[in-house]
Coordinates of C-alpha atoms and ligand atoms in Angstrom, one line a residue:
M1 CA 0.1 0.2 -0.1
K2 CA 3.0 2.4 0.8
E3 CA 4.5 1.4 -2.5
L4 CA 1.0 2.5 -4.1
L5 CA 0.5 5.7 -2.4
A6 CA 4.3 6.4 -3.1
K7 CA 3.5 6.0 -6.9
I8 CA 0.5 8.2 -7.3
K9 CA 2.3 10.6 -5.2
K10 CA 5.1 10.7 -7.6
E11 CA 2.9 10.8 -10.1
A12 CA 0.8 13.5 -9.1
L13 CA 3.5 16.0 -8.7
E14 CA 5.1 14.9 -12.1
Q15 CA 1.7 15.8 -13.9
I16 CA 1.3 19.2 -11.7
E17 CA 4.9 19.6 -12.7
D18 CA 4.1 19.2 -16.3
A19 CA 0.6 20.9 -16.7
N20 CA 0.2 23.7 -18.7
A21 CA -3.6 23.8 -17.7
D22 CA -6.0 21.9 -16.4
L23 CA -5.1 22.0 -12.9
E24 CA -8.7 21.3 -12.2
E25 CA -8.4 17.8 -13.8
L26 CA -5.8 17.1 -12.0
R27 CA -7.2 17.7 -8.9
V28 CA -10.3 16.0 -9.4
R29 CA -8.5 12.9 -10.4
Y30 CA -6.3 12.7 -7.3
L31 CA -7.8 14.4 -4.5
G32 CA -11.5 14.0 -5.8
K33 CA -14.4 12.1 -4.1
K34 CA -13.8 9.5 -6.7
G35 CA -9.9 10.3 -6.9
E36 CA -6.8 7.9 -6.3
L37 CA -6.0 9.2 -2.6
T38 CA -9.7 8.6 -1.6
A39 CA -9.7 5.6 -3.1
L40 CA -6.8 4.5 -1.2
L41 CA -7.9 5.7 2.1
R42 CA -11.1 3.7 1.8
G43 CA -8.7 0.7 1.4
M44 CA -7.6 1.2 4.6
G45 CA -10.0 -0.9 6.4
A46 CA -7.9 -4.2 5.3
L47 CA -4.9 -2.6 7.4
S48 CA -4.4 -3.7 11.0
P49 CA -5.2 -1.2 13.8
E50 CA -1.5 -0.3 14.4
E51 CA -0.7 0.4 10.7
R52 CA -3.5 2.4 9.8
P53 CA -2.7 5.9 11.7
K54 CA 0.4 5.3 10.4
M55 CA -0.9 5.3 6.8
G56 CA -3.3 7.9 7.5
Q57 CA -0.5 10.1 8.3
L58 CA 1.4 9.2 5.2
V59 CA -1.9 9.8 2.8
N60 CA -2.5 13.3 4.4
E61 CA 1.0 14.1 3.8
A62 CA 0.5 13.0 0.3
R63 CA -2.6 14.7 0.0
E64 CA -1.0 18.0 1.5
S65 CA 2.0 17.9 -0.6
I66 CA -0.2 17.4 -3.9
E67 CA -2.6 20.2 -2.8
A68 CA 0.8 22.8 -2.5
A69 CA 2.0 21.7 -5.5
L70 CA -1.5 22.3 -7.3
S71 CA -1.5 25.7 -5.6
E72 CA 2.1 26.6 -6.5
K73 CA 1.5 25.4 -10.1
A74 CA -2.1 27.5 -10.5
A75 CA -0.2 30.7 -9.3
A76 CA 2.7 30.1 -11.4
L77 CA 0.1 29.3 -14.3
R78 CA -1.7 32.7 -13.5
E79 CA 1.9 34.6 -13.5
K80 CA 2.7 33.4 -16.9
M81 CA -0.5 34.1 -18.8
L82 CA -0.2 37.8 -17.1
E83 CA 3.6 37.5 -18.3
R84 CA 2.5 36.8 -22.0
K85 CA -0.8 39.0 -21.8
L86 CA 1.2 42.0 -21.0
A87 CA 4.0 41.5 -23.5
S88 CA 1.4 40.8 -26.1
E89 CA -0.8 44.0 -25.4
K90 CA 2.5 46.2 -24.9
L91 CA 2.4 49.7 -26.1
D92 CA 5.1 52.2 -26.7
V93 CA 3.3 55.8 -26.3
T94 CA 6.3 57.5 -27.3
L95 CA 6.1 55.9 -30.9
P96 CA 4.9 58.6 -33.5
G97 CA 1.3 58.4 -34.1
A98 CA -0.1 56.7 -37.6
A99 CA 0.1 60.0 -40.1
L100 CA -3.6 61.0 -41.2
P101 CA -3.6 61.9 -45.1
E102 CA -3.9 65.9 -44.9
G103 CA -6.0 67.6 -47.3
H104 CA -6.1 70.8 -48.2
L105 CA -8.3 73.5 -49.4
H106 CA -9.8 73.3 -53.0
P107 CA -7.8 75.5 -55.6
L108 CA -11.3 77.5 -55.9
T109 CA -11.6 78.4 -52.3
Q110 CA -8.1 79.1 -51.9
V111 CA -8.3 81.8 -54.8
Q112 CA -11.7 83.1 -53.1
R113 CA -9.8 83.7 -49.9
E114 CA -6.8 85.0 -51.3
L115 CA -9.1 87.5 -53.2
E116 CA -11.0 88.2 -49.8
D117 CA -8.3 88.9 -48.0
I118 CA -6.7 91.7 -50.9
F119 CA -10.4 93.5 -50.8
I120 CA -10.4 93.2 -46.8
G121 CA -7.2 95.0 -46.7
M122 CA -8.6 97.4 -48.7
G123 CA -11.3 97.9 -46.5
F124 CA -14.0 95.9 -48.1
S125 CA -16.1 93.9 -46.2
I126 CA -18.0 90.7 -47.3
A127 CA -21.8 90.6 -48.1
E128 CA -24.0 87.4 -48.9
G129 CA -27.1 86.5 -50.8
P130 CA -29.2 84.2 -51.8
E131 CA -28.6 81.4 -54.8
V132 CA -32.2 81.3 -54.9
E133 CA -33.0 84.6 -56.1
L134 CA -36.0 86.8 -56.9
D135 CA -36.2 87.8 -60.7
Y136 CA -36.5 91.4 -59.3
Y137 CA -32.6 91.3 -57.6
N138 CA -31.3 89.2 -60.5
F139 CA -32.7 91.6 -63.2
Q140 CA -35.0 94.1 -62.7
A141 CA -33.5 96.1 -59.9
L142 CA -30.5 96.3 -62.2
N143 CA -31.8 97.8 -64.9
I144 CA -32.5 94.9 -66.8
P145 CA -36.4 94.7 -67.4
E146 CA -38.3 91.9 -68.9
N147 CA -37.3 91.2 -72.6
H148 CA -33.9 92.7 -72.2
P149 CA -31.5 91.2 -74.3
A150 CA -29.1 90.7 -71.3
R151 CA -31.8 87.9 -69.8
D152 CA -30.8 86.0 -73.4
T153 CA -27.1 86.0 -72.8
Q154 CA -27.4 84.6 -69.1
D155 CA -29.7 81.6 -69.8
T156 CA -31.1 81.6 -66.4
F157 CA -32.6 78.2 -64.8
Y158 CA -36.3 79.6 -63.6
I159 CA -37.9 78.1 -60.4
S160 CA -41.0 79.9 -61.0
D161 CA -42.0 83.2 -62.9
K162 CA -40.6 85.3 -60.0
V163 CA -38.0 82.9 -58.9
L164 CA -34.9 81.4 -60.3
L165 CA -31.0 80.4 -59.6
R166 CA -29.2 83.7 -59.6
S167 CA -27.3 83.8 -62.9
Q168 CA -24.7 86.4 -61.3
T169 CA -23.7 87.9 -57.8
S170 CA -24.8 91.4 -59.0
P171 CA -28.5 90.7 -57.1
V172 CA -26.0 91.3 -54.0
Q173 CA -25.5 94.9 -54.8
V174 CA -29.4 95.8 -54.6
R175 CA -29.8 93.9 -51.4
T176 CA -26.8 95.4 -49.8
M177 CA -27.7 98.9 -51.0
E178 CA -31.5 98.1 -49.5
K179 CA -30.1 97.3 -46.1
Q180 CA -27.4 99.9 -46.0
R181 CA -26.7 103.4 -46.3
P182 CA -23.7 105.1 -48.1
P183 CA -20.8 104.8 -47.3
I184 CA -20.7 101.2 -49.0
R185 CA -17.7 99.2 -49.7
V186 CA -18.6 95.3 -49.7
I187 CA -17.7 92.4 -51.8
S188 CA -19.9 89.5 -52.3
P189 CA -18.3 85.9 -53.5
G190 CA -20.9 83.1 -54.5
R191 CA -21.9 80.5 -56.8
V192 CA -23.9 81.5 -59.8
Y193 CA -26.0 79.2 -62.3
R194 CA -26.6 79.4 -66.0
S195 CA -28.0 76.6 -68.3
D196 CA -24.9 76.5 -70.3
A197 CA -23.7 72.8 -71.6
L198 CA -20.8 71.7 -69.7
D199 CA -17.5 72.1 -72.0
A200 CA -13.9 73.4 -71.4
T201 CA -14.9 76.6 -70.9
H202 CA -18.6 76.7 -69.7
S203 CA -20.5 75.3 -66.3
P204 CA -24.1 75.5 -65.4
L205 CA -22.4 76.0 -61.7
F206 CA -19.8 78.6 -61.2
H207 CA -18.3 81.3 -59.0
Q208 CA -18.3 85.1 -59.3
L209 CA -17.2 87.9 -56.9
E210 CA -18.9 91.0 -56.9
G211 CA -17.7 94.5 -55.6
L212 CA -19.6 97.5 -54.8
V213 CA -18.6 100.9 -53.5
V214 CA -21.1 103.6 -53.2
D215 CA -20.4 107.0 -51.5
K216 CA -19.8 110.7 -52.0
G217 CA -17.5 111.7 -54.9
I218 CA -16.8 108.2 -56.4
T219 CA -15.0 108.0 -59.4
M220 CA -13.9 106.0 -62.2
G221 CA -10.3 106.8 -60.9
D222 CA -11.4 105.0 -57.6
L223 CA -12.5 101.9 -59.8
K224 CA -9.1 101.8 -61.8
G225 CA -6.8 102.2 -58.7
T226 CA -9.0 99.6 -56.5
L227 CA -8.7 97.1 -59.8
E228 CA -4.8 98.0 -60.4
T229 CA -4.0 97.1 -56.8
F230 CA -6.0 93.9 -56.9
A231 CA -4.6 92.8 -60.1
K232 CA -0.7 93.6 -59.1
R233 CA -1.4 91.9 -55.6
V234 CA -3.2 88.6 -57.6
F235 CA -0.7 88.4 -60.8
G236 CA 2.4 90.2 -59.7
P237 CA 3.6 93.7 -59.0
S238 CA 4.7 94.6 -62.8
T239 CA 1.2 94.1 -63.8
R240 CA -0.8 96.5 -65.6
I241 CA -4.6 96.8 -66.5
R242 CA -6.6 98.3 -69.4
F243 CA -10.0 99.2 -69.5
R244 CA -12.0 98.7 -72.8
P245 CA -15.5 100.1 -73.1
H246 CA -18.3 97.6 -72.8
H247 CA -22.3 97.6 -72.0
F248 CA -23.8 96.4 -68.8
P249 CA -27.4 97.4 -68.1
F250 CA -26.4 98.2 -64.1
T251 CA -23.4 100.4 -64.9
E252 CA -22.7 103.6 -67.0
P253 CA -19.9 103.8 -68.3
S254 CA -19.5 100.2 -68.4
V255 CA -15.7 98.7 -68.9
E256 CA -14.2 95.3 -69.5
V257 CA -10.8 95.0 -67.7
D258 CA -7.8 93.4 -69.1
V259 CA -4.5 92.7 -67.2
S260 CA -1.2 92.8 -68.9
C261 CA 0.1 88.8 -69.6
F262 CA 1.9 88.0 -66.5
V263 CA 3.7 84.8 -68.3
C264 CA 5.1 87.1 -71.3
G265 CA 4.8 90.7 -69.7
G266 CA 2.6 92.0 -72.6
C267 CA 4.7 90.9 -75.6
G268 CA 2.3 87.8 -76.7
C269 CA 2.5 84.3 -75.6
R270 CA 0.4 81.2 -75.6
L271 CA -1.4 82.1 -72.2
C272 CA -2.7 85.5 -73.8
K273 CA -3.3 83.9 -77.3
N274 CA -0.4 86.7 -78.6
E275 CA -2.6 89.7 -77.2
G276 CA -0.5 90.6 -74.6
W277 CA -3.5 91.3 -72.4
I278 CA -5.9 89.0 -70.8
E279 CA -9.7 89.6 -69.6
I280 CA -10.5 89.2 -66.0
L281 CA -13.6 91.2 -65.2
G282 CA -16.5 93.5 -66.4
A283 CA -17.0 96.9 -64.1
G284 CA -18.1 100.5 -64.6
M285 CA -20.0 103.0 -62.5
V286 CA -23.3 102.1 -60.7
H287 CA -26.2 103.2 -63.2
P288 CA -28.2 106.0 -61.5
F289 CA -31.2 103.8 -62.1
V290 CA -29.9 101.1 -60.2
L291 CA -29.0 103.8 -57.2
S292 CA -32.5 105.0 -57.4
N293 CA -34.1 101.6 -57.2
C294 CA -32.6 101.3 -53.9
D295 CA -33.2 104.7 -52.9
I296 CA -30.1 106.3 -52.9
D297 CA -29.9 109.4 -54.6
P298 CA -27.7 109.4 -57.7
E299 CA -27.4 113.3 -57.7
V300 CA -25.7 112.9 -54.3
Y301 CA -23.8 109.6 -54.3
S302 CA -21.9 107.8 -56.8
G303 CA -20.2 104.7 -57.1
F304 CA -18.7 101.5 -58.9
A305 CA -19.0 98.1 -59.2
F306 CA -17.4 95.0 -60.7
G307 CA -17.5 91.4 -61.2
L308 CA -15.5 88.6 -62.0
G309 CA -15.4 84.9 -62.6
L310 CA -13.4 82.9 -59.8
E311 CA -13.0 80.1 -62.2
R312 CA -11.4 82.4 -64.8
I313 CA -8.9 84.0 -62.4
A314 CA -8.1 80.5 -61.2
M315 CA -7.6 79.5 -64.5
T316 CA -5.5 82.3 -65.6
K317 CA -3.3 82.1 -62.5
Y318 CA -2.3 78.7 -62.7
G319 CA -2.9 78.0 -66.7
I320 CA -6.0 75.6 -66.1
D321 CA -7.2 75.2 -69.4
D322 CA -10.4 72.9 -68.8
I323 CA -13.2 74.6 -66.1
R324 CA -14.6 70.7 -65.7
L325 CA -11.0 70.1 -63.6
F326 CA -12.4 72.0 -60.8
Y327 CA -15.5 70.0 -60.4
E328 CA -14.2 66.5 -60.9
N329 CA -12.4 66.0 -57.6
D330 CA -9.7 64.4 -59.5
E331 CA -7.2 63.9 -56.6
R332 CA -4.3 64.2 -59.3
F333 CA -5.8 67.8 -60.1
L334 CA -6.4 68.8 -56.6
E335 CA -3.1 67.6 -55.1
Q336 CA -1.0 70.3 -57.2
F337 CA -2.7 73.1 -55.4
Ligands
LIG401 N1 -22.8 90.6 -63.4 C1 -21.8 90.5 -64.6 C2 -22.0 89.1 -65.3 O1 -22.3 88.3 -64.6 C3 -20.5 91.2 -64.5 C4 -20.7 92.4 -63.9 C5 -20.4 93.4 -64.7 C6 -20.5 93.0 -62.7 C7 -20.0 94.6 -64.4 C8 -20.6 94.0 -61.9 C9 -20.2 94.7 -63.1 O2 -20.8 94.4 -61.1 O3 -20.2 96.6 -62.8 O4 -21.4 89.0 -66.4

């Protein structure tokens, strides 16, 4: 019996030593109610009364060493598991983070902000108007009555008889003059809409920037000085501008404004199509009718206005030959700005 006990104990301790998990199974097998030590105790009835306590003591000792080995092993296993967990979850907080790809503003937004900065620097503030506009503001108040040919040149998206998608930012002139008394010095950038087919130079949605100055004694000289300052800031300090007579219903006199080609300096090149000049905007002195429509006395006040296409400025500045590039969201184009 002693030998059997010694064998069980040895086996148990070895198995516990080698165990990697499932200590519970070993505990049940050796110490459980149906375990091997218990079976041994039950067999003690066959022993003589003198031998019984000795054997009992030996069995208890064996039980104690097995229990001790089990709890020691359990502690060791727990420790090992923790170590493994810590190793696998190691986090170096000093490592540089994963870099997120950094975007930037759309080239049109960049140009818009650049122009805003330039005009804000000259004392202008920014006015806003709705893109869904009344016929009155888009045309009527700007001295473009019904059946006026100018309405044909701006193929307009009508929502109803009286409501349309603004075809120009000029209605903001009227909205501003209705709300504000002179002196007025505002620019108004924003989206405009025309039912043009999309091609390299036309888009049914594009962007304009309107300018309006109204005060006592404003002259064409003020217009020229303002636009020259603007052109030098955008296209470089040696840029010159020239006025060509034109017609807009809401200005009198009206001009189209060219800048000297900033690539060739005016000698003629591909960009300016050998003209030496590039057309960039329309402008003029605010028509007396427009002032009167806004309850501003044209005998007391005068003003100038101008309107430019942001796409045109961006295309000229960056040598972009197709307006569609602005709206296609092709990263190969956008990432160049
Ligand atoms: N609204 C005109 C257009 O879309 C541009 C323009 C011309 C605006 C002359 C003006 C201006 O304020 O004075 O073609």
